[in-house]
Coordinates of C-alpha atoms in Angstrom, one line a residue:
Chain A
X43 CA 6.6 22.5 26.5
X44 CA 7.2 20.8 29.7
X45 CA 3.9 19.1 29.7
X46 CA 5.6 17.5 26.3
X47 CA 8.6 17.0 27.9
X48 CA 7.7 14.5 30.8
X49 CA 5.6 12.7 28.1
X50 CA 8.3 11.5 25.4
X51 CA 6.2 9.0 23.9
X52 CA 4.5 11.7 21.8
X53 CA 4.2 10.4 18.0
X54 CA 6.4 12.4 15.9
X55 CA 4.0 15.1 13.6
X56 CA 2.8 14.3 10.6
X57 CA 4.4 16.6 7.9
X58 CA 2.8 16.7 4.5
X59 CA 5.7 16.9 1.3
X60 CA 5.3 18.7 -1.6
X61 CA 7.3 17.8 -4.8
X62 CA 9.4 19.9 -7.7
X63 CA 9.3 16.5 -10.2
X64 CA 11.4 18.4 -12.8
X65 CA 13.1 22.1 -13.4
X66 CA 10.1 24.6 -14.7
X67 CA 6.9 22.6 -12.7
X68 CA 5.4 23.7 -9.6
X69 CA 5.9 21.6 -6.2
X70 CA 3.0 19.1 -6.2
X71 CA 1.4 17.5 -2.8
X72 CA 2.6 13.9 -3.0
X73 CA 2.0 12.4 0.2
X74 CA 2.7 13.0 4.2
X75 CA 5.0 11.4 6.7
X76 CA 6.1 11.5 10.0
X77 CA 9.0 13.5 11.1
X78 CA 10.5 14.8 14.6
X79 CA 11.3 18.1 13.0
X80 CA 11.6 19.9 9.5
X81 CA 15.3 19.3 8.6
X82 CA 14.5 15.5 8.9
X83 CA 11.0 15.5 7.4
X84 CA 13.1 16.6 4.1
X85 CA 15.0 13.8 5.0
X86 CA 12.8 11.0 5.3
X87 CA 10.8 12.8 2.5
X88 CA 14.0 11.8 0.4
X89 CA 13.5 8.2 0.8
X90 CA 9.9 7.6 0.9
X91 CA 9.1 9.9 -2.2
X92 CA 12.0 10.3 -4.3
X93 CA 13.5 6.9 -4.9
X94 CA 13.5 6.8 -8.6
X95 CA 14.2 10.7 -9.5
X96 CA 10.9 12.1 -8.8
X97 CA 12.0 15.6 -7.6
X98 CA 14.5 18.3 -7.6
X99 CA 13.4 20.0 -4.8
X100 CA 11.2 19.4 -1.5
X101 CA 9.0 21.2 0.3
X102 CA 7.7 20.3 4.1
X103 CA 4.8 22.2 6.1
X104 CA 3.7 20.8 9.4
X105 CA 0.3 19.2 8.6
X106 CA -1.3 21.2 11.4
X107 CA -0.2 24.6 9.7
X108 CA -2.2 23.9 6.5
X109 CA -5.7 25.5 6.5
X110 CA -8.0 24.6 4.2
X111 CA -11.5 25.3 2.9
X112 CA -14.3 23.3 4.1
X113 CA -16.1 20.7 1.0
X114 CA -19.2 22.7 2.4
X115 CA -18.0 25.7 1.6
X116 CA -17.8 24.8 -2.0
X117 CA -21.0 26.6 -2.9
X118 CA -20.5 29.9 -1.8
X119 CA -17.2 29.9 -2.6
X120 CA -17.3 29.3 -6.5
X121 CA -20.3 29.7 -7.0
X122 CA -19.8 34.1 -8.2
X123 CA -17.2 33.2 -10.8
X124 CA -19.9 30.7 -12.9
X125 CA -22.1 33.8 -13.3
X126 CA -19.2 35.7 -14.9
X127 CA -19.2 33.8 -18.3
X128 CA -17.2 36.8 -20.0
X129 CA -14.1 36.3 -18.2
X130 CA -13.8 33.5 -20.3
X131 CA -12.3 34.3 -24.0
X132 CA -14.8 32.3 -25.9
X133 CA -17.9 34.7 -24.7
X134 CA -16.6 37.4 -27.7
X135 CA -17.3 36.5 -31.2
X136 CA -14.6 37.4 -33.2
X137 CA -15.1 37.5 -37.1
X138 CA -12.7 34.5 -38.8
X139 CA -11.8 37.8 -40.9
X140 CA -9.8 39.7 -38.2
X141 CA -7.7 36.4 -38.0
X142 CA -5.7 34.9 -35.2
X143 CA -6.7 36.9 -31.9
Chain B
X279 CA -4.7 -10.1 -1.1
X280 CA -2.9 -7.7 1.8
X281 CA -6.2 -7.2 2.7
X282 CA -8.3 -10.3 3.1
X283 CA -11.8 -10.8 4.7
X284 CA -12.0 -7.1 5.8
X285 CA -15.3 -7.1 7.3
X286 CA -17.4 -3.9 5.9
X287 CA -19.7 -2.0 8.3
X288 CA -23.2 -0.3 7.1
X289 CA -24.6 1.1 9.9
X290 CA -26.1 4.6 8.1
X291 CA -29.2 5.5 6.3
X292 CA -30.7 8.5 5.4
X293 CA -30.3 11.4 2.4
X294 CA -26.7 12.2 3.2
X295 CA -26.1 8.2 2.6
X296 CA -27.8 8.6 -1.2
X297 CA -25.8 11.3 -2.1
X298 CA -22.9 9.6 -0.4
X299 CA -23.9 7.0 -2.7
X300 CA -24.7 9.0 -5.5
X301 CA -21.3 10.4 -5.7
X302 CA -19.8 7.3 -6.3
X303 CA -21.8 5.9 -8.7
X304 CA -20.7 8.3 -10.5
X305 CA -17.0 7.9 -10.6
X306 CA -16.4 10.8 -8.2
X307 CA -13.5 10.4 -5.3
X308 CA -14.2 10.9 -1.7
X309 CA -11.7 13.2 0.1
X310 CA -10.7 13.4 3.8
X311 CA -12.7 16.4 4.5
X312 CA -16.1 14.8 3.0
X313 CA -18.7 13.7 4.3
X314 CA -18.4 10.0 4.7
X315 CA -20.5 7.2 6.6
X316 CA -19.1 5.9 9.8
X317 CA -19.1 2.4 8.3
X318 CA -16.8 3.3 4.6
X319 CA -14.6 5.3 7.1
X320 CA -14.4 2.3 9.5
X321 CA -14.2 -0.5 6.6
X322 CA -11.7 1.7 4.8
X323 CA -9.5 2.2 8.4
X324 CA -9.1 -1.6 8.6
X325 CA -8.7 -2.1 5.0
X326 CA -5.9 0.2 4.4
X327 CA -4.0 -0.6 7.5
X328 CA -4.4 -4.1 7.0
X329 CA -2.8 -3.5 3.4
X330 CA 0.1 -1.1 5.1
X331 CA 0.9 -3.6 8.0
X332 CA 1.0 -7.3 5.2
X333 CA 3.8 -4.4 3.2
X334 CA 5.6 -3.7 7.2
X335 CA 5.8 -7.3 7.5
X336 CA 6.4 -8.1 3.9
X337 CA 10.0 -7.2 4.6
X338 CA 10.3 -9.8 7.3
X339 CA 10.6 -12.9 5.0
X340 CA 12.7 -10.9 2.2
X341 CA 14.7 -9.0 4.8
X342 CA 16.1 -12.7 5.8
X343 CA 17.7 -12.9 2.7
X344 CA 19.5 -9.8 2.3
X345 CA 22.9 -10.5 4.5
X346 CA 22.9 -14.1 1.9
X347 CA 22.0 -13.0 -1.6
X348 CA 24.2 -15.3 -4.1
X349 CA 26.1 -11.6 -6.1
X350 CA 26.6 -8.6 -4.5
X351 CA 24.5 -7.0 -7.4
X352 CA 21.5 -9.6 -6.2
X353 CA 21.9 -8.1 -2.9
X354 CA 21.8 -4.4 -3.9
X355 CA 18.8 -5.3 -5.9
X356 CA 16.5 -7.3 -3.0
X357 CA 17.6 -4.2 -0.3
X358 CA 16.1 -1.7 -2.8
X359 CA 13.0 -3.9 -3.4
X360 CA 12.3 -4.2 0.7
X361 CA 13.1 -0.3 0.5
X362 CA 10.4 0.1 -1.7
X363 CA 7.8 -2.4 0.6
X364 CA 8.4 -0.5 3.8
X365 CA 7.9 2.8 1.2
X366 CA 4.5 1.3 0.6
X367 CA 4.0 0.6 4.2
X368 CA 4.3 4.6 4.5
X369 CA 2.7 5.3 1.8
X370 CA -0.8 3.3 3.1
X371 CA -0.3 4.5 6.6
X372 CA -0.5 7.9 5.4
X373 CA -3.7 7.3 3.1
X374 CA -5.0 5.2 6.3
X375 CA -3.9 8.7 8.7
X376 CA -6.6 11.1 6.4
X377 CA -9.6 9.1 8.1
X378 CA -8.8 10.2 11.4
X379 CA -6.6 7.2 12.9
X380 CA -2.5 8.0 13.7
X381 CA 0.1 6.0 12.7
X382 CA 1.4 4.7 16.3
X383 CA -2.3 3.6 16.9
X384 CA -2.5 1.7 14.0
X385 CA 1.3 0.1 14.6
X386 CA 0.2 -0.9 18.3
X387 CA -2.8 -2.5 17.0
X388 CA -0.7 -4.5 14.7
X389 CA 1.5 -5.3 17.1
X390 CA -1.0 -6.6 19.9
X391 CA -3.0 -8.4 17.3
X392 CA -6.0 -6.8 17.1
X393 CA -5.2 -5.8 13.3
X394 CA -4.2 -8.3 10.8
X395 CA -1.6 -8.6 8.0
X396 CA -2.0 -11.0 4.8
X397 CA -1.3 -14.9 5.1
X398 CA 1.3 -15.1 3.2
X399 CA 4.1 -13.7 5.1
X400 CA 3.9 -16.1 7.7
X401 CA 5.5 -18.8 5.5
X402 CA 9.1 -19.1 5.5
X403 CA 11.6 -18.2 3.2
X404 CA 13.9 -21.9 3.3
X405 CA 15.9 -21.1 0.1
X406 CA 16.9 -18.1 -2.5
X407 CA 14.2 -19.5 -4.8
X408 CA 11.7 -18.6 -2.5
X409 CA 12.9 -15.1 -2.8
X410 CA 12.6 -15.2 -6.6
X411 CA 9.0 -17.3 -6.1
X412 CA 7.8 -14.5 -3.8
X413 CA 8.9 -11.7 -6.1
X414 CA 7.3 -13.7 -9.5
X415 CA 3.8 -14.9 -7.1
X416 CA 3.3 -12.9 -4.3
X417 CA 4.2 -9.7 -5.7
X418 CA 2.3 -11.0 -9.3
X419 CA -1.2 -11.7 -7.3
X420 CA -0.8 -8.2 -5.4
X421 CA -0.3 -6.6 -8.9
X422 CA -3.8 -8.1 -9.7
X423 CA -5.1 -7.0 -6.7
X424 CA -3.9 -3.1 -6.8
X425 CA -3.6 -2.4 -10.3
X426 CA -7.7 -2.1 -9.9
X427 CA -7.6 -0.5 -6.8
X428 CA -6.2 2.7 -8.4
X429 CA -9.8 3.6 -9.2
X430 CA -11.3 2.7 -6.1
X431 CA -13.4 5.1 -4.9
X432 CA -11.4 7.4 -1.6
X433 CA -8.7 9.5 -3.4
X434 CA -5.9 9.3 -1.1
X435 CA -6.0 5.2 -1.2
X436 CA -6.3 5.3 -4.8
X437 CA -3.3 7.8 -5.0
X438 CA -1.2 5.8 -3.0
X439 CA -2.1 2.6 -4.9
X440 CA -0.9 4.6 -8.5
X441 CA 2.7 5.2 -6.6
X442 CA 2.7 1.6 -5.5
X443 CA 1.6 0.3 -8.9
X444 CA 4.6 2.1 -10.4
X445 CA 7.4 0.5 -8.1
X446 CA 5.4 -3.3 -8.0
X447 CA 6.3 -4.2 -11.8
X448 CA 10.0 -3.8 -10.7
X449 CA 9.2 -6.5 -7.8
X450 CA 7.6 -8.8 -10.0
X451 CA 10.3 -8.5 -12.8
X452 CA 13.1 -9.0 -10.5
X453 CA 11.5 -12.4 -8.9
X454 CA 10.7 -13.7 -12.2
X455 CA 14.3 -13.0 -13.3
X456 CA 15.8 -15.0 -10.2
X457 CA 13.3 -17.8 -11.1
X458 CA 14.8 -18.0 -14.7
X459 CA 18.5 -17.8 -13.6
X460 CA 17.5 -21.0 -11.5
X461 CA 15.3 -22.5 -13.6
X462 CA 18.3 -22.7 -16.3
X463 CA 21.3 -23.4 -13.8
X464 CA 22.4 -26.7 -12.4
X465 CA 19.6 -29.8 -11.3
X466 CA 20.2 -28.8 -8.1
X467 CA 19.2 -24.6 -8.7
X468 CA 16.2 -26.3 -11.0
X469 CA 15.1 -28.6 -8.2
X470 CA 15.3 -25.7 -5.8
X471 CA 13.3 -23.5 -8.1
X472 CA 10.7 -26.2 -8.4
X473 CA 10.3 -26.5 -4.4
X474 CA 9.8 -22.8 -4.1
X475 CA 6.9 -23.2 -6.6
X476 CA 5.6 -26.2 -4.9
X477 CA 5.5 -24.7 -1.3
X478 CA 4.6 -21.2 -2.8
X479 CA 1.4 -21.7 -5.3
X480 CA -0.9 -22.6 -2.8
X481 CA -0.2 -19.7 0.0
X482 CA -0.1 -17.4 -3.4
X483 CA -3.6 -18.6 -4.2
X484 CA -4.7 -18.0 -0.9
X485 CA -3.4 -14.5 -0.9
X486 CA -7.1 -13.3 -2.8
X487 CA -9.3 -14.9 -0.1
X488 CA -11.8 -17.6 0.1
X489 CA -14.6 -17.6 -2.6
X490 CA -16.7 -14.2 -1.8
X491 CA -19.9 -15.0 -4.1
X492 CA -22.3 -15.3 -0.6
X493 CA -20.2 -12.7 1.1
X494 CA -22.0 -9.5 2.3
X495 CA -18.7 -7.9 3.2
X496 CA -17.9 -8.4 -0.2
X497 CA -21.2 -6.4 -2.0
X498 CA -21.4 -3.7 0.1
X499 CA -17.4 -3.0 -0.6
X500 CA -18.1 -3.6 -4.0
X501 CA -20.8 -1.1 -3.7
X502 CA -18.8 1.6 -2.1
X503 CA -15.9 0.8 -4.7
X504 CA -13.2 -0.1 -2.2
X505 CA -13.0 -3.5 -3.9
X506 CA -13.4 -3.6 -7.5
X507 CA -13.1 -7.6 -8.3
X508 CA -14.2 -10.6 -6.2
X509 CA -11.3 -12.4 -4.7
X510 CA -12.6 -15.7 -7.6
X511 CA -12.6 -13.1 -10.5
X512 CA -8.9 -12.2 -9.6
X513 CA -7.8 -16.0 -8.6
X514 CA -8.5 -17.0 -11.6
X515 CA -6.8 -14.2 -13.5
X516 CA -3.8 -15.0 -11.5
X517 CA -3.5 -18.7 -12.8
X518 CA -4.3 -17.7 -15.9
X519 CA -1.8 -15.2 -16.3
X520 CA 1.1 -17.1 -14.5
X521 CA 0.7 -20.9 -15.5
X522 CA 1.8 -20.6 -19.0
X523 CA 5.3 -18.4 -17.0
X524 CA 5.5 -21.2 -15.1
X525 CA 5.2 -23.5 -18.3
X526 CA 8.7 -21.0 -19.7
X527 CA 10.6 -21.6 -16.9
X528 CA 10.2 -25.5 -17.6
X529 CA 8.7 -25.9 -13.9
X530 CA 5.5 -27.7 -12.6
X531 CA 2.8 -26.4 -10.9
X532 CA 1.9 -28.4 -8.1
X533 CA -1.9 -29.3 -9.7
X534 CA -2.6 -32.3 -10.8
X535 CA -6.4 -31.0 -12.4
X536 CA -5.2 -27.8 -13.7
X537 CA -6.1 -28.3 -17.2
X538 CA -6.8 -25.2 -19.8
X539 CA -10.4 -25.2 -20.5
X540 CA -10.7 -24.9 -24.3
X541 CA -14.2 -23.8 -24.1
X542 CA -13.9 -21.0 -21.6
X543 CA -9.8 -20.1 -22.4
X544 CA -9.7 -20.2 -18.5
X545 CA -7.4 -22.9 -16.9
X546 CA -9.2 -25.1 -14.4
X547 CA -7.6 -25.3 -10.9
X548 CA -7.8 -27.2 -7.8
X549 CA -8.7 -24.7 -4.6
X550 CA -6.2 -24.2 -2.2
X551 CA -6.8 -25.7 1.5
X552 CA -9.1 -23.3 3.1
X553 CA -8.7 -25.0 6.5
X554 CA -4.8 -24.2 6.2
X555 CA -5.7 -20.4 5.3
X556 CA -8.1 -20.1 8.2
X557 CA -5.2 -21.6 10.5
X558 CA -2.7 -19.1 9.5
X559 CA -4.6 -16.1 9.6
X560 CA -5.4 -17.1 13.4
X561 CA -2.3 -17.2 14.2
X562 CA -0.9 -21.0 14.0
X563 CA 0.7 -20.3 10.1
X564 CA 4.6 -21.7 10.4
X565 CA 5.9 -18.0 11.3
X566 CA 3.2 -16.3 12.7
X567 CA 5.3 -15.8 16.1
X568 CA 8.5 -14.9 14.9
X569 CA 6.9 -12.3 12.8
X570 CA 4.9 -10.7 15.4
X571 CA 7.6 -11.1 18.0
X572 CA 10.4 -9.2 14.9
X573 CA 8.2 -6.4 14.8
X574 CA 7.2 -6.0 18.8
X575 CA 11.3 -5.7 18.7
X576 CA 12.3 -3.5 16.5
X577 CA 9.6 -1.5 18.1
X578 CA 10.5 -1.6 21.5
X579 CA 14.2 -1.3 20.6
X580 CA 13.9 1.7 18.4
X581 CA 11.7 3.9 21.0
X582 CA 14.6 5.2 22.2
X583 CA 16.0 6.7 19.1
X584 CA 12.5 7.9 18.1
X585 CA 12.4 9.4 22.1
X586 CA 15.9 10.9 21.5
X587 CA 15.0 12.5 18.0
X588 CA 11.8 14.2 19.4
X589 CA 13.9 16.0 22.8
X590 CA 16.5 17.2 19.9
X591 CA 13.8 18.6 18.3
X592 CA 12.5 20.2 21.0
X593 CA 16.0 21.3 22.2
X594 CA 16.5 22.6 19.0
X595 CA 13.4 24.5 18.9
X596 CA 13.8 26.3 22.3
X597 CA 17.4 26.9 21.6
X598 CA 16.3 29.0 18.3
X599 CA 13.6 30.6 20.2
X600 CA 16.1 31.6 22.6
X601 CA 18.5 33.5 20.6
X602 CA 15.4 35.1 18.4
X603 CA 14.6 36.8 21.8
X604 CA 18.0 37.2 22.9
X605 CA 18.3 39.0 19.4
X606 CA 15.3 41.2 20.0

């Protein structure tokens, strides 16, 4: 903190924004900017993604606070649920007879 | 374009660069977290920032305008539209921030000219025509340059080219619609309107580069599908597209070959002078100073609000970590 504090020519974080574009929809990762803290990150969030009515509501997260998986990963972690066709509705045949299912 | 000569680096071999390779040949985009060779991540840094910093100092030549804008509605409309370019600016820097650079590094390097920022805003903006010429040309060739860019091959660039797509048309519409108003007014809006064209073709033709057939920048981009077109392919679908606009608004261009090829459907064009281009991106163009010296200003004169904004922040934060414990 005071380390930060004798050196205030530290670049604001990055914040990354995520977007409600209309009532019903989930929030959607649209970008990332640069904010001091959160209250102005929804700020600045305003006028760099929602100039023409994109949203109804913002989220910010600190970029640092987001973990995410690792493109290596991406074999043992999908791989289990390709072996498991029958989770998948289209592994039963139903007879055309029993009608709408 | 925003981005011109960006020199490409290929400097790895090996499996990882086949699958690398492999990947895009295939239409798939590369992500931040991928694994990408040291010379597409390099070639990409410059190219992106280059594109983010020609949108920073876009605003420069428009921005003169504002406080002079002929209706009030005129000026409501050209503050939204340099809105939108510093938007862009963000929007690149962002994309340009994924590959490992930060923003400030990027601005300082802009700022002590080691990056570069396209040609044409180092021309002056003498009259409101040129504001309409800049909006109908400028704006125009970028469209042709961006519009294929959304498929390029690193996701976060191509995203943030879809967003800028979207809000270019608006650009482009509203010069064009400043260049008719004049184009039908008095002689003296109609002779102002032709001057704008007259100064602004050539920098506008510019704007995609010198002829890239022998350039190996050029193939190995083209390769890794961070440029799509060659800079010829896209000059000439610029004159194509905007000499028969031109020809509506009852104005000239200043060409004394163009001529449409019958044959080919393509018009036939005089080059522009390369020696000119060459002079302005080292530095001698008419506002190459001013520009640099705007933005070293509003730099320097706004690190005290971004200073003050960070200790309120902090402040902030301790002062709610405080009471949490004081709660406790």
């Amino acid at each position: 903190m005071s380390d930060q504090n004798t050196n205030p020519r530290t670049e604001w974080p990055l914040w990354e924004i995520f977007i409600r574009g209309q009532h019903g929809m989930s929030h959607r990762h649209v970008g990332s900017l640069h904010a001091p803290d959160a209250e102005m990150a929804i700020k600045n969030a305003r006028d760099v993604y929602t100039r023409r009515n994109e949203g109804v509501s913002i989220w910010v997260v600190e970029a640092e606070k987001i973990t995410a998986s690792s493109p290596s990963d991406k074999g043992p972690m999908y791989e289990p649920s390709q072996s498991k066709v029958y989770r998948h509705p289209t592994f039963f045949d139903i007879p055309d007879d029993v009608g709408a299912m | 374009m925003y981005a011109q000569m960006v020199k490409s680096e290929n400097t790895d071999s090996g499996p990882e660069l086949d699958a690398f390779q492999a990947r895009i040949d295939a239409g798939e985009k590369i992500e931040p977290k991928d694994w990408m060779p040291a010379g597409y991540r390099k070639t990409l840094i410059r190219q992106i920032s280059q594109h983010a910093h020609s949108e920073i100092v876009g605003q420069l030549p428009e921005g003169n305008w504002i406080t002079r804008a002929p209706t009030l509605e005129r000026k409501a409309i050209l503050l939204a539209k340099v809105q939108d370019e510093a938007g862009h600016g963000l929007y690149l820097y962002c994309a340009a921030e994924t590959l490992g650079v930060s923003r400030d590094e990027l601005t300082e390097m802009l700022l002590d000219g080691r990056m570069k920022y396209s040609s044409i805003f180092n021309y002056p903006t003498l009259t409101w025509a040129d504001i309409g010429a800049i909006g109908w040309l400028v704006d125009g060739a970028a469209i042709m340059n961006q519009v294929p860019l959304q498929r390029t091959s690193y996701g976060p660039y191509a995203r943030a080219m879809v967003r800028i797509c979207k809000e270019e048309s608006f650009h482009q519409r509203q010069g064009y619609d400043i260049m008719m108003k004049m184009a039908q007014g008095s002689e003296a809006q109609k002779r102002m309107a032709q001057d704008a064209l007259n100064r602004y073709w050539y920098p506008s033709l510019m704007m995609f580069g010198p002829s890239d057939k022998e350039s190996v920048h050029s193939a190995q981009s083209m390769k890794w599908r961070i440029k799509i077109n060659s800079n010829d392919e896209l000059r000439q679908k610029f004159v194509d597209q905007t000499v028969p606009q031109a020809e509506y608004l009852g104005l000239t261009v200043p060409d004394d070959n163009l001529r449409l090829n019958p044959e080919t459907g393509h018009y036939e064009f005089s080059e522009p002078d390369w020696t000119e281009f060459f002079e302005v991106l080292n530095g001698n163009g008419p506002c190459n100073k001013e520009r640099l010296e705007a933005r070293n200003k509003a730099w320097d004169d706004g690190q005290w609000v971004r200073d003050g904004m960070m200790a309120h922040a902090r402040k902030k934060a301790a002062r709610a970590a405080a009471s949490k414990v004081a709660a406790e």
